[in-house]
Amino acid sequence: MNDAPEITVLDLFSGIGGFSLGLEAAGPFRTIGFCERDKFCQAVLKKHWPDVPIASDINSIDANRHRGVDLICGGPPCQPWSQSGKKLGTKDDRDLWPEMVAVIKDLRPQWVIVENVSRFVDDRMGLQRCLADLDSIGMQAATFVVPAFSVGAPHRRYRCFIVSHADLNGQQTERAAGGPIRQNKRHNPLRSGANTDRQRDVKSGLGRNLSNGVSGWMDEPDIPRVQPRVEFRVERLRAIGNAVIPQIVEQIGRAILKAEQ
């Protein structure tokens, strides 16, 4: 796998770089651009990827700079779909999936990875809209709901991941024309409430072969929650809470490398 060709990455809604960290751990992925508006997260990205440009607004992405990128990843804001929010869906002005798919449509990468909260699956204008939009530009997608404990973390944190690849034959289903979405095996997500053999397979399969042999997790981040005068305490906790789990992305990256081979 060390001989695999480099795969360039455009990381949208980047946060503190969980997607890029996981993909780089998987193999020859190289991030060529970030998009993140939060100043604290921008500082973290600049520290760890000092040579990678950061756009502060998804509408300001320089398409010419990123033309030919192989993979676009990102977790659009989850507040429209989160169980703890108002659940406004597309009526929430933080619903930025249309902006993300516009970038995908413009740049036409070979691979797309989308992440959101598990409730995204249950809303017709969440997952189904996302799949239909990807299909309309010739991309085939598979959907998974993966818990954090699948990679050994001591908590549930179910998240929806959509992994999509360009349809080289240019074939599209009736969804491209606004028709019904077929509920087949490819599009049936692994549901969070089912304690099935398939769920156990995901838990054991994603938990193996993590980079550097890391198997342990902290029960809590080493950031005091109430102690004053801790620099950027609130910002650090918020960034961790919003971050994608790199170890899950790493396994997705490994699967992409195998598919490329």
Tab-separated table of N, CA and C in Angstrom, residues 193-259:
chain	number	residue	atom	x	y	z
A	193	GLY	N	-29.786	1.386	16.508
A	193	GLY	CA	-30.447	0.679	17.582
A	193	GLY	C	-30.373	-0.826	17.477
A	194	ALA	N	-29.871	-1.352	16.384
A	194	ALA	CA	-29.903	-2.790	16.159
A	194	ALA	C	-28.627	-3.445	16.651
A	195	ASN	N	-28.757	-4.370	17.561
A	195	ASN	CA	-27.606	-5.108	18.065
A	195	ASN	C	-27.471	-6.390	17.244
A	196	THR	N	-26.980	-6.246	16.031
A	196	THR	CA	-26.950	-7.341	15.086
A	196	THR	C	-25.537	-7.839	14.879
A	197	ASP	N	-25.419	-8.987	14.191
A	197	ASP	CA	-24.090	-9.493	13.850
A	197	ASP	C	-23.355	-8.487	12.987
A	198	ARG	N	-24.102	-7.805	12.098
A	198	ARG	CA	-23.449	-6.840	11.223
A	198	ARG	C	-22.861	-5.691	12.039
A	199	GLN	N	-23.595	-5.276	13.069
A	199	GLN	CA	-23.073	-4.210	13.922
A	199	GLN	C	-21.818	-4.666	14.647
A	200	ARG	N	-21.826	-5.886	15.133
A	200	ARG	CA	-20.639	-6.395	15.823
A	200	ARG	C	-19.464	-6.506	14.860
A	201	ASP	N	-19.753	-6.842	13.595
A	201	ASP	CA	-18.684	-6.921	12.603
A	201	ASP	C	-18.051	-5.559	12.389
A	202	VAL	N	-18.904	-4.521	12.310
A	202	VAL	CA	-18.367	-3.174	12.144
A	202	VAL	C	-17.526	-2.786	13.347
A	203	LYS	N	-18.019	-3.124	14.541
A	203	LYS	CA	-17.284	-2.771	15.757
A	203	LYS	C	-15.909	-3.424	15.772
A	204	SER	N	-15.856	-4.709	15.444
A	204	SER	CA	-14.574	-5.395	15.502
A	204	SER	C	-13.691	-5.037	14.323
A	205	GLY	N	-14.300	-4.867	13.152
A	205	GLY	CA	-13.509	-4.603	11.957
A	205	GLY	C	-12.858	-3.237	11.960
A	206	LEU	N	-13.611	-2.199	12.371
A	206	LEU	CA	-13.043	-0.868	12.380
A	206	LEU	C	-12.077	-0.668	13.535
A	207	GLY	N	-12.129	-1.554	14.526
A	207	GLY	CA	-11.278	-1.378	15.686
A	207	GLY	C	-9.887	-1.961	15.532
A	208	ARG	N	-9.633	-2.618	14.414
A	208	ARG	CA	-8.329	-3.263	14.229
A	208	ARG	C	-7.389	-2.375	13.428
A	209	ASN	N	-6.091	-2.645	13.583
A	209	ASN	CA	-5.058	-2.076	12.721
A	209	ASN	C	-5.040	-0.550	12.727
A	210	LEU	N	-5.264	0.055	13.864
A	210	LEU	CA	-5.165	1.497	13.935
A	210	LEU	C	-3.699	1.908	13.860
A	211	SER	N	-3.455	3.107	13.375
A	211	SER	CA	-2.087	3.564	13.166
A	211	SER	C	-1.338	3.635	14.485
A	212	ASN	N	-0.054	3.344	14.432
A	212	ASN	CA	0.853	3.421	15.580
A	212	ASN	C	0.456	2.484	16.710
A	213	GLY	N	-0.425	1.537	16.449
A	213	GLY	CA	-0.822	0.593	17.469
A	213	GLY	C	-1.607	1.201	18.610
A	214	VAL	N	-2.205	2.368	18.396
A	214	VAL	CA	-2.942	3.030	19.458
A	214	VAL	C	-4.218	2.256	19.753
A	215	SER	N	-4.416	1.850	21.002
A	215	SER	CA	-5.622	1.138	21.366
A	215	SER	C	-6.323	1.769	22.556
A	216	GLY	N	-5.650	2.650	23.284
A	216	GLY	CA	-6.237	3.241	24.483
A	216	GLY	C	-6.875	4.586	24.199
A	217	TRP	N	-7.869	4.943	25.004
A	217	TRP	CA	-8.551	6.221	24.887
A	217	TRP	C	-8.641	6.849	26.268
A	218	MET	N	-8.578	8.174	26.306
A	218	MET	CA	-8.870	8.879	27.548
A	218	MET	C	-10.373	8.862	27.772
A	219	ASP	N	-10.788	8.632	29.014
A	219	ASP	CA	-12.210	8.709	29.325
A	219	ASP	C	-12.734	10.121	29.130
A	220	GLU	N	-11.923	11.111	29.424
A	220	GLU	CA	-12.286	12.515	29.257
A	220	GLU	C	-11.070	13.251	28.697
A	221	PRO	N	-11.296	14.284	27.871
A	221	PRO	CA	-10.159	15.084	27.419
A	221	PRO	C	-9.488	15.759	28.599
A	222	ASP	N	-8.195	15.949	28.508
A	222	ASP	CA	-7.422	16.515	29.609
A	222	ASP	C	-7.570	18.036	29.633
A	223	ILE	N	-8.840	18.482	29.726
A	223	ILE	CA	-9.144	19.908	29.746
A	223	ILE	C	-10.139	20.155	30.875
A	224	PRO	N	-9.771	20.881	31.924
A	224	PRO	CA	-10.707	21.128	33.027
A	224	PRO	C	-11.972	21.818	32.538
A	225	ARG	N	-13.133	21.374	33.027
A	225	ARG	CA	-14.405	21.926	32.568
A	225	ARG	C	-14.824	23.179	33.337
A	226	VAL	N	-14.396	23.321	34.567
A	226	VAL	CA	-14.856	24.449	35.376
A	226	VAL	C	-13.719	25.292	35.928
A	227	GLN	N	-12.495	24.830	35.803
A	227	GLN	CA	-11.367	25.561	36.369
A	227	GLN	C	-11.101	26.831	35.564
A	228	PRO	N	-11.046	27.991	36.213
A	228	PRO	CA	-10.793	29.240	35.485
A	228	PRO	C	-9.332	29.363	35.089
A	229	ARG	N	-9.079	30.326	34.208
A	229	ARG	CA	-7.729	30.688	33.773
A	229	ARG	C	-7.016	29.563	33.027
A	230	VAL	N	-7.768	28.664	32.403
A	230	VAL	CA	-7.183	27.684	31.497
A	230	VAL	C	-7.351	28.232	30.087
A	231	GLU	N	-6.251	28.427	29.394
A	231	GLU	CA	-6.290	29.108	28.112
A	231	GLU	C	-7.142	28.356	27.095
A	232	PHE	N	-8.070	29.056	26.481
A	232	PHE	CA	-8.938	28.523	25.427
A	232	PHE	C	-9.707	27.275	25.868
A	233	ARG	N	-10.076	27.225	27.158
A	233	ARG	CA	-10.764	26.035	27.673
A	233	ARG	C	-12.064	25.763	26.912
A	234	VAL	N	-12.905	26.787	26.786
A	234	VAL	CA	-14.198	26.618	26.121
A	234	VAL	C	-14.010	26.266	24.652
A	235	GLU	N	-13.089	26.963	24.001
A	235	GLU	CA	-12.852	26.713	22.575
A	235	GLU	C	-12.342	25.296	22.332
A	236	ARG	N	-11.464	24.832	23.215
A	236	ARG	CA	-10.908	23.484	23.052
A	236	ARG	C	-11.981	22.418	23.247
A	237	LEU	N	-12.816	22.590	24.264
A	237	LEU	CA	-13.886	21.624	24.497
A	237	LEU	C	-14.881	21.608	23.342
A	238	ARG	N	-15.221	22.787	22.837
A	238	ARG	CA	-16.161	22.853	21.716
A	238	ARG	C	-15.565	22.208	20.464
A	239	ALA	N	-14.289	22.456	20.222
A	239	ALA	CA	-13.645	21.882	19.041
A	239	ALA	C	-13.598	20.358	19.114
A	240	ILE	N	-13.300	19.819	20.293
A	240	ILE	CA	-13.285	18.365	20.472
A	240	ILE	C	-14.675	17.785	20.275
A	241	GLY	N	-15.676	18.481	20.845
A	241	GLY	CA	-17.039	17.994	20.726
A	241	GLY	C	-17.544	17.958	19.296
A	242	ASN	N	-17.058	18.887	18.463
A	242	ASN	CA	-17.498	18.951	17.073
A	242	ASN	C	-16.648	18.099	16.130
A	243	ALA	N	-15.546	17.580	16.624
A	243	ALA	CA	-14.579	16.926	15.742
A	243	ALA	C	-15.052	15.553	15.279
A	244	VAL	N	-14.710	15.226	14.044
A	244	VAL	CA	-14.907	13.867	13.543
A	244	VAL	C	-13.843	12.972	14.168
A	245	ILE	N	-14.161	11.692	14.360
A	245	ILE	CA	-13.208	10.768	14.979
A	245	ILE	C	-12.212	10.282	13.933
A	246	PRO	N	-10.937	10.654	14.055
A	246	PRO	CA	-9.962	10.309	13.016
A	246	PRO	C	-9.827	8.810	12.779
A	247	GLN	N	-9.949	8.001	13.825
A	247	GLN	CA	-9.752	6.553	13.666
A	247	GLN	C	-10.809	5.924	12.760
A	248	ILE	N	-12.027	6.476	12.770
A	248	ILE	CA	-13.048	5.977	11.838
A	248	ILE	C	-12.700	6.385	10.417
A	249	VAL	N	-12.304	7.638	10.250
A	249	VAL	CA	-11.927	8.122	8.915
A	249	VAL	C	-10.726	7.348	8.382
A	250	GLU	N	-9.817	6.987	9.273
A	250	GLU	CA	-8.647	6.206	8.853
A	250	GLU	C	-9.076	4.903	8.181
A	251	GLN	N	-10.055	4.229	8.768
A	251	GLN	CA	-10.512	2.963	8.196
A	251	GLN	C	-11.214	3.177	6.859
A	252	ILE	N	-11.942	4.282	6.732
A	252	ILE	CA	-12.541	4.630	5.436
A	252	ILE	C	-11.445	4.877	4.409
A	253	GLY	N	-10.403	5.581	4.826
A	253	GLY	CA	-9.281	5.829	3.924
A	253	GLY	C	-8.616	4.547	3.465
A	254	ARG	N	-8.448	3.593	4.387
A	254	ARG	CA	-7.854	2.306	4.014
A	254	ARG	C	-8.731	1.574	2.994
A	255	ALA	N	-10.048	1.657	3.184
A	255	ALA	CA	-10.964	1.011	2.239
A	255	ALA	C	-10.880	1.672	0.866
A	256	ILE	N	-10.740	2.988	0.844
A	256	ILE	CA	-10.597	3.691	-0.436
A	256	ILE	C	-9.316	3.280	-1.147
A	257	LEU	N	-8.230	3.151	-0.413
A	257	LEU	CA	-6.970	2.721	-1.020
A	257	LEU	C	-7.098	1.325	-1.616
A	258	LYS	N	-7.783	0.423	-0.911
A	258	LYS	CA	-7.991	-0.908	-1.443
A	258	LYS	C	-8.831	-0.872	-2.719
A	259	ALA	N	-9.858	-0.027	-2.720
A	259	ALA	CA	-10.692	0.116	-3.916
A	259	ALA	C	-9.891	0.685	-5.082
